[in-house]
Coordinates of C-alpha atoms in Angstrom, one line a residue:
Chain A
M607 CA 43.5 17.2 8.9
I608 CA 41.1 14.3 9.0
P609 CA 42.4 11.2 7.2
E610 CA 41.0 10.4 3.8
I611 CA 37.6 8.6 4.0
S612 CA 36.8 6.4 1.0
P613 CA 33.7 7.3 -1.0
T614 CA 32.2 3.9 -0.1
L615 CA 32.4 4.6 3.6
M616 CA 31.1 8.1 3.1
T617 CA 28.1 6.8 1.1
A618 CA 27.3 4.3 3.9
L619 CA 27.7 6.9 6.6
M620 CA 25.4 9.4 4.8
F621 CA 22.7 6.8 4.6
C622 CA 23.1 5.8 8.2
G623 CA 23.0 9.4 9.2
L624 CA 19.8 9.7 7.2
L625 CA 18.2 6.8 9.0
V626 CA 19.3 7.9 12.4
G627 CA 18.1 11.4 11.9
L628 CA 14.7 10.3 10.6
F629 CA 14.0 7.8 13.3
L630 CA 14.8 10.4 15.9
G631 CA 11.8 12.2 14.6
H632 CA 13.6 15.3 13.2
P633 CA 11.9 16.9 10.2
L634 CA 13.1 15.3 7.0
A635 CA 14.1 18.6 5.3
F636 CA 16.5 19.5 8.1
V637 CA 18.0 16.0 8.4
L638 CA 18.8 16.2 4.7
G639 CA 20.2 19.7 5.0
G640 CA 22.1 19.0 8.2
L641 CA 23.8 15.9 6.7
A642 CA 24.7 17.9 3.6
V643 CA 26.5 20.4 5.9
I644 CA 28.2 17.8 8.0
F645 CA 29.5 15.6 5.2
G646 CA 30.2 18.5 2.9
F647 CA 32.4 19.9 5.6
I648 CA 34.2 16.6 6.3
G649 CA 34.7 15.5 2.7
W650 CA 35.1 18.8 0.9
G651 CA 35.7 21.7 3.3
P652 CA 33.7 25.0 3.7
A653 CA 34.0 25.8 0.0
C654 CA 31.1 23.5 -0.7
F655 CA 28.7 25.7 1.2
F656 CA 28.3 28.1 -1.7
M657 CA 26.9 25.3 -3.7
F658 CA 24.0 25.2 -1.2
A659 CA 23.1 28.8 -1.8
N660 CA 23.2 28.2 -5.5
R661 CA 21.1 25.1 -5.3
I662 CA 18.5 26.9 -3.2
F663 CA 18.5 29.7 -5.7
G664 CA 18.0 27.2 -8.4
T665 CA 14.9 26.0 -6.6
M666 CA 13.6 29.6 -6.2
D667 CA 14.4 30.7 -9.7
N668 CA 12.5 28.0 -11.4
Y669 CA 9.4 28.8 -13.5
L670 CA 8.3 25.2 -13.8
L671 CA 8.1 24.7 -10.1
V672 CA 5.8 27.7 -9.8
A673 CA 3.1 25.2 -10.8
I674 CA 3.5 23.4 -7.4
P675 CA 2.0 26.1 -5.1
L676 CA -0.7 26.8 -7.7
F677 CA -1.7 23.2 -8.0
I678 CA -1.7 22.8 -4.2
F679 CA -3.9 25.9 -3.9
M680 CA -6.2 24.6 -6.5
A681 CA -6.6 21.3 -4.6
N682 CA -7.3 23.1 -1.3
L683 CA -10.0 25.2 -2.9
L684 CA -11.6 22.1 -4.5
Q685 CA -11.5 20.4 -1.1
H686 CA -13.6 23.2 0.3
S687 CA -15.7 23.7 -2.7
G688 CA -17.8 20.6 -2.0
I689 CA -17.3 19.3 -5.6
A690 CA -16.5 15.9 -4.1
D691 CA -19.5 15.8 -1.8
K692 CA -22.0 15.9 -4.6
L693 CA -20.2 13.4 -6.6
F694 CA -19.7 11.0 -3.8
D695 CA -23.4 11.3 -2.7
S696 CA -24.7 10.5 -6.2
L697 CA -22.2 7.7 -6.8
R698 CA -22.9 6.2 -3.4
Y699 CA -26.6 5.8 -4.4
L700 CA -25.7 4.6 -7.8
L701 CA -23.2 1.9 -6.7
G702 CA -24.7 1.4 -3.2
P703 CA -26.8 -1.7 -4.1
I704 CA -23.6 -3.6 -5.0
R705 CA -21.6 -5.2 -2.2
G706 CA -18.7 -2.9 -1.4
G707 CA -20.4 -0.2 -3.5
V708 CA -19.6 2.7 -1.2
A709 CA -15.9 1.7 -1.2
I710 CA -16.0 1.5 -5.0
A711 CA -17.6 4.9 -5.1
V712 CA -14.7 6.2 -3.0
V713 CA -12.2 4.9 -5.6
V714 CA -14.2 6.5 -8.5
V715 CA -14.5 9.8 -6.7
C716 CA -10.7 9.7 -5.9
A717 CA -9.9 9.0 -9.6
V718 CA -12.0 11.9 -10.8
F719 CA -10.6 14.2 -8.1
A720 CA -7.1 13.0 -9.0
A721 CA -7.7 14.3 -12.6
C722 CA -8.6 17.7 -11.0
T723 CA -5.7 17.9 -8.5
G724 CA -2.1 17.1 -8.5
V725 CA -1.5 16.1 -4.8
I726 CA -2.7 13.3 -2.6
G727 CA -3.4 15.4 0.5
A728 CA -6.6 16.9 -0.8
S729 CA -8.1 13.6 -1.8
V730 CA -7.3 11.7 1.4
V731 CA -8.5 14.6 3.6
T732 CA -11.7 15.1 1.6
M733 CA -12.5 11.4 1.6
G734 CA -11.5 10.9 5.2
L735 CA -13.9 13.6 6.3
L736 CA -16.6 12.7 3.8
A737 CA -16.6 9.0 3.1
L738 CA -15.1 7.5 6.3
P739 CA -18.1 8.4 8.5
V740 CA -20.5 7.2 5.8
M741 CA -18.7 3.9 5.5
M742 CA -18.7 3.4 9.3
K743 CA -22.4 4.2 9.4
Y744 CA -23.1 1.5 6.8
G745 CA -21.1 -1.0 8.8
Y746 CA -18.1 -1.2 6.4
D747 CA -15.0 -2.9 7.8
K748 CA -12.8 0.0 9.2
R749 CA -9.6 -1.5 7.8
L750 CA -11.0 -1.8 4.3
S751 CA -12.4 1.7 4.6
A752 CA -9.1 3.2 5.7
G753 CA -7.2 1.3 3.0
T754 CA -9.6 2.3 0.3
I755 CA -9.3 6.0 1.2
C756 CA -5.5 6.0 1.4
A757 CA -5.0 4.0 -1.7
G758 CA -7.6 6.0 -3.7
G759 CA -6.1 9.2 -2.5
T760 CA -2.6 8.3 -3.8
L761 CA -4.1 8.2 -7.3
G762 CA -4.1 12.0 -7.0
I763 CA -0.4 12.3 -7.6
L764 CA -0.2 9.8 -10.5
I765 CA -3.2 10.8 -12.6
P766 CA -2.4 14.2 -14.1
P767 CA -2.1 17.0 -13.1
S768 CA 0.6 15.9 -10.7
I769 CA 3.2 17.9 -8.8
M770 CA 5.4 14.7 -8.7
M771 CA 5.6 14.6 -12.5
I772 CA 6.5 18.3 -12.5
V773 CA 9.4 17.7 -10.1
M774 CA 10.4 14.6 -12.1
A775 CA 10.4 16.6 -15.4
D776 CA 12.5 19.2 -13.7
Q777 CA 15.0 16.7 -12.5
S778 CA 15.2 14.5 -15.6
G779 CA 14.9 17.2 -18.2
L780 CA 12.2 15.2 -20.0
S781 CA 9.1 16.8 -21.4
T782 CA 6.6 17.7 -18.7
G783 CA 3.7 17.2 -21.0
K784 CA 4.8 13.6 -21.9
L785 CA 5.3 12.7 -18.3
L786 CA 1.9 14.2 -17.2
V787 CA 0.0 12.4 -19.9
G788 CA 1.9 9.2 -19.2
G789 CA 0.2 9.1 -15.8
F790 CA -3.2 8.3 -17.2
Y791 CA -2.6 4.7 -18.2
P792 CA -1.0 3.5 -14.9
G793 CA -3.6 5.6 -13.0
A794 CA -6.4 3.8 -14.8
I795 CA -4.8 0.4 -14.2
L796 CA -4.4 1.0 -10.5
S797 CA -8.0 2.3 -10.2
V798 CA -9.4 -0.8 -11.9
L799 CA -7.2 -3.1 -9.7
F800 CA -8.4 -1.3 -6.5
I801 CA -12.1 -1.6 -7.6
A802 CA -11.6 -5.3 -8.6
Y803 CA -10.0 -6.0 -5.2
I804 CA -12.9 -4.3 -3.3
A805 CA -15.5 -6.1 -5.4
I806 CA -13.9 -9.5 -4.9
V807 CA -13.2 -9.2 -1.2
C808 CA -16.7 -7.9 -0.5
R809 CA -18.3 -10.6 -2.7
R810 CA -16.5 -13.3 -0.6
K811 CA -17.1 -11.6 2.8
P812 CA -20.2 -9.4 2.5
E813 CA -19.8 -8.3 6.1
L814 CA -16.8 -6.2 5.1
G815 CA -18.9 -4.0 2.8
P816 CA -22.6 -4.6 3.0
P817 CA -24.9 -3.1 0.3
L818 CA -27.3 -0.3 1.0
S819 CA -30.5 -1.3 2.8
L820 CA -33.7 -1.7 0.8
E821 CA -35.4 1.4 2.3
E822 CA -32.6 3.6 1.3
R823 CA -32.5 2.2 -2.1
Q824 CA -36.2 2.9 -2.6
A825 CA -35.9 6.4 -1.4
V826 CA -34.1 7.5 -4.6
P827 CA -35.2 5.9 -7.9
V828 CA -32.6 4.6 -10.3
R829 CA -33.4 7.3 -12.9
R830 CA -32.8 10.1 -10.5
R831 CA -29.6 8.5 -9.4
L832 CA -28.3 8.5 -13.0
T833 CA -29.2 12.2 -13.5
M834 CA -27.7 13.1 -10.2
A835 CA -24.4 11.4 -11.1
S836 CA -24.3 13.0 -14.5
I837 CA -24.9 16.5 -13.2
S838 CA -22.3 16.1 -10.5
L839 CA -19.8 14.9 -13.0
L840 CA -20.1 18.0 -15.1
P841 CA -18.1 20.6 -13.1
P842 CA -15.1 18.3 -12.6
S843 CA -15.2 17.5 -16.3
L844 CA -15.0 21.2 -17.1
L845 CA -12.1 21.6 -14.7
I846 CA -10.3 18.6 -16.3
I847 CA -10.8 20.1 -19.8
G848 CA -9.7 23.5 -18.6
V849 CA -6.4 22.3 -17.1
L850 CA -5.4 19.1 -18.8
G851 CA -7.0 20.1 -22.1
V852 CA -4.9 23.3 -22.5
I853 CA -1.7 21.4 -21.5
F854 CA -2.1 18.6 -23.9
A855 CA -3.4 20.7 -26.8
G856 CA -0.2 22.7 -26.4
I857 CA -2.1 25.9 -25.7
A858 CA -0.4 26.6 -22.3
T859 CA 2.6 25.5 -20.3
P860 CA 1.9 23.4 -17.1
T861 CA 2.6 26.5 -15.0
E862 CA 0.1 28.6 -16.9
A863 CA -2.4 25.8 -16.7
S864 CA -2.0 25.5 -13.0
G865 CA -2.9 29.2 -12.7
V866 CA -6.0 28.6 -14.8
G867 CA -6.8 25.6 -12.7
A868 CA -6.5 27.5 -9.4
F869 CA -8.8 30.2 -10.9
L870 CA -11.4 27.7 -12.1
A871 CA -11.3 26.1 -8.6
F872 CA -11.9 29.5 -7.1
L873 CA -14.9 29.9 -9.4
M874 CA -16.2 26.5 -8.4
T875 CA -16.4 27.6 -4.8
F876 CA -19.0 30.2 -6.0
V877 CA -20.8 27.7 -8.2
Y878 CA -21.3 25.4 -5.2
R879 CA -22.1 28.4 -2.9
R880 CA -19.3 27.5 -0.5
F881 CA -17.3 30.7 -0.9
S882 CA -16.7 32.7 2.3
W883 CA -13.7 34.7 3.4
K884 CA -13.2 32.3 6.3
M885 CA -13.0 29.4 3.9
F886 CA -10.7 31.3 1.6
R887 CA -8.4 32.3 4.4
E888 CA -8.2 28.7 5.6
A889 CA -7.4 27.4 2.0
V890 CA -4.6 30.0 1.8
I891 CA -3.1 29.1 5.1
T892 CA -3.2 25.3 4.5
T893 CA -1.7 25.9 1.1
A894 CA 1.1 28.0 2.7
G895 CA 1.9 25.2 5.1
T896 CA 1.9 22.4 2.5
V897 CA 3.9 24.5 -0.1
S898 CA 6.7 25.5 2.3
M899 CA 6.9 21.9 3.6
V900 CA 7.3 20.5 0.1
M901 CA 9.6 23.2 -1.0
I902 CA 12.0 23.0 2.0
I903 CA 12.3 19.3 1.4
L904 CA 13.2 20.1 -2.2
V905 CA 15.9 22.5 -0.8
G906 CA 17.2 20.0 1.7
A907 CA 17.2 17.2 -0.7
S908 CA 19.0 19.1 -3.4
C909 CA 21.8 20.1 -0.9
F910 CA 22.0 16.5 0.2
T911 CA 22.3 15.1 -3.3
G912 CA 24.8 17.8 -4.3
V913 CA 27.1 16.6 -1.5
F914 CA 26.3 13.0 -2.0
L915 CA 27.2 13.1 -5.7
G916 CA 30.2 15.4 -5.1
L917 CA 31.7 12.9 -2.7
G918 CA 31.4 10.1 -5.2
G919 CA 28.3 8.5 -3.8
G920 CA 26.8 8.2 -7.2
K921 CA 29.7 6.3 -8.5
V922 CA 29.7 4.0 -5.5
L923 CA 26.0 3.2 -6.0
T924 CA 26.3 2.8 -9.8
E925 CA 29.2 0.3 -9.3
L926 CA 27.2 -1.5 -6.6
I927 CA 24.1 -1.8 -8.8
L928 CA 26.0 -2.8 -11.9
G929 CA 28.3 -5.0 -9.9
F930 CA 25.6 -7.6 -9.4
G931 CA 26.0 -8.3 -13.1
L932 CA 22.3 -9.3 -13.4
G933 CA 21.8 -8.0 -16.9
K934 CA 19.3 -5.5 -18.2
W935 CA 16.2 -6.7 -16.3
G936 CA 18.0 -7.8 -13.2
T937 CA 19.5 -4.3 -12.8
F938 CA 16.1 -2.8 -13.4
A939 CA 14.7 -5.0 -10.6
I940 CA 17.4 -3.9 -8.2
M941 CA 16.8 -0.2 -9.0
M942 CA 13.1 -0.6 -8.5
F943 CA 13.6 -2.5 -5.3
L944 CA 15.8 0.3 -4.0
V945 CA 13.1 2.9 -4.8
F946 CA 10.5 0.8 -3.1
I947 CA 12.6 0.4 0.1
L948 CA 13.5 4.1 0.1
G949 CA 9.8 4.8 -0.3
C950 CA 9.2 3.4 3.1
L951 CA 11.7 5.8 4.7
V952 CA 12.0 9.0 2.7
D953 CA 9.4 11.0 0.9
W954 CA 9.1 11.0 -2.9
I955 CA 11.0 14.3 -3.3
G956 CA 14.1 13.0 -1.6
I957 CA 13.9 9.8 -3.6
V958 CA 13.6 11.6 -6.9
Y959 CA 16.5 13.9 -6.0
I960 CA 18.8 11.0 -4.8
T961 CA 18.0 8.4 -7.4
F962 CA 17.4 10.3 -10.6
P963 CA 21.0 11.4 -11.2
I964 CA 22.2 7.9 -10.5
F965 CA 19.5 5.7 -12.1
L966 CA 18.7 7.6 -15.2
P967 CA 22.2 7.3 -16.7
I968 CA 22.2 3.5 -15.8
A969 CA 18.8 3.1 -17.5
A970 CA 20.0 5.0 -20.6
Q971 CA 23.1 2.8 -20.7
L972 CA 20.9 -0.3 -20.5
G973 CA 18.7 1.0 -23.4
F974 CA 15.5 1.7 -21.5
D975 CA 13.2 4.4 -22.9
P976 CA 13.7 7.4 -20.5
V977 CA 10.0 8.4 -20.4
W978 CA 9.0 4.8 -19.7
F979 CA 11.6 4.4 -17.0
V980 CA 10.7 7.6 -15.2
L981 CA 7.0 6.6 -15.4
M982 CA 7.9 3.2 -13.8
I983 CA 9.6 5.1 -10.9
A984 CA 6.5 7.2 -10.6
V985 CA 4.2 4.1 -10.4
N986 CA 6.6 2.5 -8.0
L987 CA 6.6 5.6 -5.8
Q988 CA 2.8 5.3 -5.4
T989 CA 3.6 2.7 -2.8
S990 CA 5.8 5.2 -0.9
F991 CA 2.6 7.2 0.1
L992 CA 1.2 4.1 1.8
T993 CA 4.2 2.3 3.2
P994 CA 5.0 3.0 6.9
P995 CA 6.8 4.6 8.7
F996 CA 6.9 7.4 6.1
G997 CA 3.6 7.4 4.2
Y998 CA 1.9 10.7 3.5
A999 CA -1.5 9.1 3.1
L1000 CA -1.2 7.6 6.5
F1001 CA -0.4 11.0 8.1
Y1002 CA -3.3 12.7 6.3
L1003 CA -5.9 10.1 7.2
K1004 CA -4.7 9.9 10.8
G1005 CA -5.1 13.7 10.9
V1006 CA -8.7 13.7 10.0
A1007 CA -10.0 10.3 11.2
S1008 CA -11.8 9.8 14.5
H1009 CA -10.0 8.3 17.4
D1010 CA -11.4 4.8 17.1
L1011 CA -9.4 4.3 13.9
S1012 CA -5.9 3.3 15.2
T1013 CA -2.7 3.4 13.3
A1014 CA -2.5 -0.4 13.4
D1015 CA -5.9 -0.5 11.6
I1016 CA -4.7 1.8 8.9
Y1017 CA -1.5 -0.2 8.4
R1018 CA -3.4 -3.5 8.1
G1019 CA -6.0 -1.8 5.8
I1020 CA -3.4 -0.5 3.4
A1021 CA -1.4 -3.8 3.1
P1022 CA -3.6 -5.4 0.4
F1023 CA -3.6 -2.2 -1.6
V1024 CA 0.2 -2.0 -1.6
I1025 CA 0.2 -5.5 -3.0
F1026 CA -2.3 -4.4 -5.7
Q1027 CA -0.1 -1.4 -6.4
L1028 CA 2.8 -3.7 -7.0
I1029 CA 0.7 -5.8 -9.3
G1030 CA -0.3 -2.6 -11.2
F1031 CA 3.4 -1.8 -11.4
L1032 CA 4.2 -5.2 -12.9
V1033 CA 1.4 -4.7 -15.5
C1034 CA 3.0 -1.5 -16.5
V1035 CA 6.4 -3.1 -16.7
F1036 CA 5.1 -5.8 -19.1
T1037 CA 3.1 -3.4 -21.3
P1038 CA 5.6 -0.7 -22.3
N1039 CA 3.9 0.1 -25.5
Q1040 CA 0.6 0.9 -23.8
V1041 CA 2.4 3.0 -21.2
L1042 CA 4.1 5.0 -24.0
Y1043 CA 1.1 5.3 -26.2
L1044 CA -0.2 8.6 -24.9
P1045 CA 3.2 10.2 -24.3
N1046 CA 4.3 9.4 -27.9
M1047 CA 1.3 11.3 -29.2
I1048 CA 2.7 14.5 -27.8
K1049 CA 5.3 16.1 -30.1
Chain B
M966 CA -2.8 35.6 -24.3
F967 CA -0.8 32.4 -23.6
N968 CA 1.3 32.8 -26.7
Q969 CA 2.4 36.3 -26.0
P970 CA 4.1 36.2 -22.6
H971 CA 5.9 39.3 -21.4
I972 CA 9.2 38.5 -19.8
W973 CA 8.3 40.7 -16.8
T974 CA 5.2 38.7 -15.9
Y975 CA 7.4 35.6 -15.9
E976 CA 9.9 37.3 -13.6
I977 CA 7.3 38.7 -11.2
T978 CA 5.6 35.3 -10.9
T979 CA 8.8 33.5 -10.1
F980 CA 9.7 36.3 -7.7
F981 CA 6.5 36.0 -5.7
Y982 CA 6.6 32.3 -5.7
A983 CA 10.2 32.4 -4.3
I984 CA 9.3 34.9 -1.6
G985 CA 6.2 33.0 -0.7
F986 CA 7.7 29.6 0.1
M987 CA 11.0 30.7 1.5
I988 CA 9.4 33.1 4.1
L989 CA 6.8 30.6 5.1
V990 CA 9.2 27.8 6.1
A991 CA 9.6 29.3 9.6
Y992 CA 5.8 29.7 9.9
T993 CA 5.4 26.0 9.1
L994 CA 8.0 25.1 11.7
L995 CA 6.0 27.0 14.3
H996 CA 2.9 24.9 13.4
R997 CA 4.8 21.6 13.3
G998 CA 4.0 21.3 9.6
H999 CA 7.2 19.7 8.5
V1000 CA 6.9 16.0 8.1
S1001 CA 8.9 13.6 10.2
I1002 CA 8.8 10.0 11.4
D1003 CA 7.4 10.1 14.9
L1004 CA 7.1 6.3 15.2
F1005 CA 9.7 6.0 18.0
Y1006 CA 9.8 9.6 19.1
R1007 CA 6.1 9.4 20.2
R1008 CA 6.8 6.4 22.5
L1009 CA 9.6 8.1 24.4
S1010 CA 9.0 9.8 27.8
L1011 CA 8.6 13.6 27.7
R1012 CA 12.1 14.0 29.1
K1013 CA 13.7 11.8 26.5
Q1014 CA 11.7 13.6 23.8
A1015 CA 13.2 16.8 25.0
I1016 CA 16.7 15.3 24.9
V1017 CA 16.3 14.0 21.4
T1018 CA 14.9 17.3 20.2
V1019 CA 17.8 19.3 21.7
V1020 CA 20.4 16.9 20.2
T1021 CA 18.9 16.7 16.8
Y1022 CA 18.5 20.5 16.6
L1023 CA 22.2 20.8 17.5
V1024 CA 23.3 18.2 15.0
F1025 CA 21.1 18.8 12.0
F1026 CA 19.1 22.0 12.2
F1027 CA 21.5 24.6 13.4
P1028 CA 24.5 23.8 11.2
F1029 CA 22.3 23.8 8.1
V1030 CA 20.4 27.0 8.9
L1031 CA 23.5 28.9 10.2
I1032 CA 25.4 28.0 7.0
L1033 CA 22.4 29.1 4.9
T1034 CA 22.3 32.4 6.7
K1035 CA 26.1 32.9 6.2
V1036 CA 26.3 32.0 2.6
G1037 CA 23.0 33.7 1.9
I1038 CA 24.3 37.0 3.2
E1039 CA 27.5 36.7 1.1
L1040 CA 25.6 35.7 -2.0
A1041 CA 23.1 38.6 -1.6
T1042 CA 25.8 41.2 -0.8
A1043 CA 27.8 40.2 -3.9
S1044 CA 24.7 40.4 -6.0
W1045 CA 23.8 43.9 -4.8
V1046 CA 27.3 45.2 -5.1
T1047 CA 27.7 44.0 -8.7
K1048 CA 24.1 45.0 -9.6
E1049 CA 23.6 41.5 -11.0
V1050 CA 21.5 41.1 -14.1
T1051 CA 21.2 38.2 -16.5
T1052 CA 20.9 37.9 -20.2
T1053 CA 17.2 37.2 -20.1
A1054 CA 16.3 40.9 -19.7
R1055 CA 15.5 40.9 -16.1
L1056 CA 14.1 43.9 -14.3
P1057 CA 16.9 45.7 -12.5
I1058 CA 16.6 44.7 -8.9
V1059 CA 15.0 41.2 -9.3
M1060 CA 18.2 39.2 -9.0
P1061 CA 19.6 40.8 -5.9
A1062 CA 16.2 41.0 -4.3
M1063 CA 15.6 37.3 -4.9
K1064 CA 18.9 36.4 -3.4
T1065 CA 18.3 38.5 -0.4
I1066 CA 15.3 36.3 0.4
I1067 CA 17.7 33.4 1.2
P1068 CA 19.3 35.0 4.3
I1069 CA 16.0 36.6 5.5
A1070 CA 14.2 33.3 5.3
A1071 CA 17.2 31.5 7.0
M1072 CA 17.2 34.1 9.8
L1073 CA 13.5 33.7 10.4
L1074 CA 13.9 30.0 10.4
L1075 CA 16.8 30.3 12.8
L1076 CA 14.7 32.4 15.2
Q1077 CA 11.9 29.9 15.2
G1078 CA 14.3 27.0 15.6
M1079 CA 15.9 28.7 18.6
S1080 CA 12.5 29.1 20.2
E1081 CA 11.8 25.4 19.7
F1082 CA 15.3 24.6 21.0
V1083 CA 15.1 26.8 24.1
R1084 CA 11.7 25.5 25.0
N1085 CA 13.0 21.9 25.0
L1086 CA 16.2 22.9 26.8
F1087 CA 14.2 24.7 29.5
F1088 CA 11.9 21.7 30.0
L1089 CA 15.0 19.5 30.3
V1090 CA 16.7 21.6 32.9
K1091 CA 13.8 22.9 34.9
G1092 CA 11.4 19.9 34.4
R1093 CA 8.4 22.1 33.4
D1094 CA 7.1 23.9 30.4
L1095 CA 8.4 27.4 29.6

């Protein structure tokens, strides 16, 4: 028999294994699953393998998680519906005369789109295809453009609906409605910060984001621009009322609302005359790919966490974190720092699965409000979509952008936005009452 | 409508959702849809990429998927034999049927993984694409 390995060593080895596997380019889901098998076998013996089957079954037999494929499908339909095209066009004319106006329009469209969808992929892909060529045409700095699209796109998963909040609710046992509605305030703060950053940087260096030319401004009178913008805001508003309205009014569960949303998005494709079987087929296939990618990470992560906690990794990490003896806020800072660092390497699902069972009891022990604490992790995880090497927004933008936008351009472009996300995070830390205002209205 | 859910709609929805994502995992592997960090992988020579793929498949992928197939079969068999039902008034075959998805999905995934593995091994040995 193999000599007894201390839980501390085991924890360290599991994290090393995770890093090695990831940097070798193996898919995250299978690195997590493979490590679960290896360490489960070493530390526990073959008996632990039944836990995997049960954990997978737990992911399958979960009515709350049914909302995930439906929300993803809804986002893909909306992406093809052209709902964002009209909105972006009208806002571009409305905000165009300001320096950096097109970039600001991107953030606004992303925020509205975020309130319609619960993922980041749809926003980043839509804006990458739609706004990036326009920004290039107007002579916008390509780094600023890339950063704006990626950062704006990440709002999609913070502003409700949000598949991240659904997974968090499932893992923390907190009310899904409270967490969803709690995303509004941080989402608004981040949107405002992004817009402020763009406005300031373009005021200082107009060459980064020049205003629309005079001819183009005269082509469309201001009055028409306003009506155009109002008309194009109507369909998304209906969608937002249809989905979020029914959740917050307590009429339907998030899962039911996601079904309503997918159906409304389906209707929108008719309203915008974009429906075709080819488009529908494409939306179904993209959804299938994204859903299975997300769900298999859930499966791998839940096996990994099962073994990790079973081998005493949770206790090791808890002792490590509390061992610094930094008091309430110091401990909070350490936990948030760990989430941020993990955010560079692992995707949000893995982080939620690994950290929630360890951090939530610590937070409860320190007397933090659980809803507030989970929302802080959610805001913190916004950076995980942007921070390389593992940032979804970067993958998505690279996938749709033309070749003259290099990875280095995207990395440099997102850097200031990550800083502003952290500022937004601090704002939320220091205004707990405002963060909890909306969640507390839900019974 | 929302306030009067039938328990069977709930079960059927969950059932289709479970079939959907489990069976599709192998399809996504075929299309390289699973996220990974290719920061270093991309910079390696084709030969080294093939070596890394072969090794990582042996270390991570196969143990995980093989174990899933094995325990999946055992779990599903037990469920069929005992005609498993739960207290929440499930339709008769839903439980065993859902558990059967696990080994099926795992086997499909195993096949797709083998295809990937063999392709890379062939490239490594023969120096050309299969």
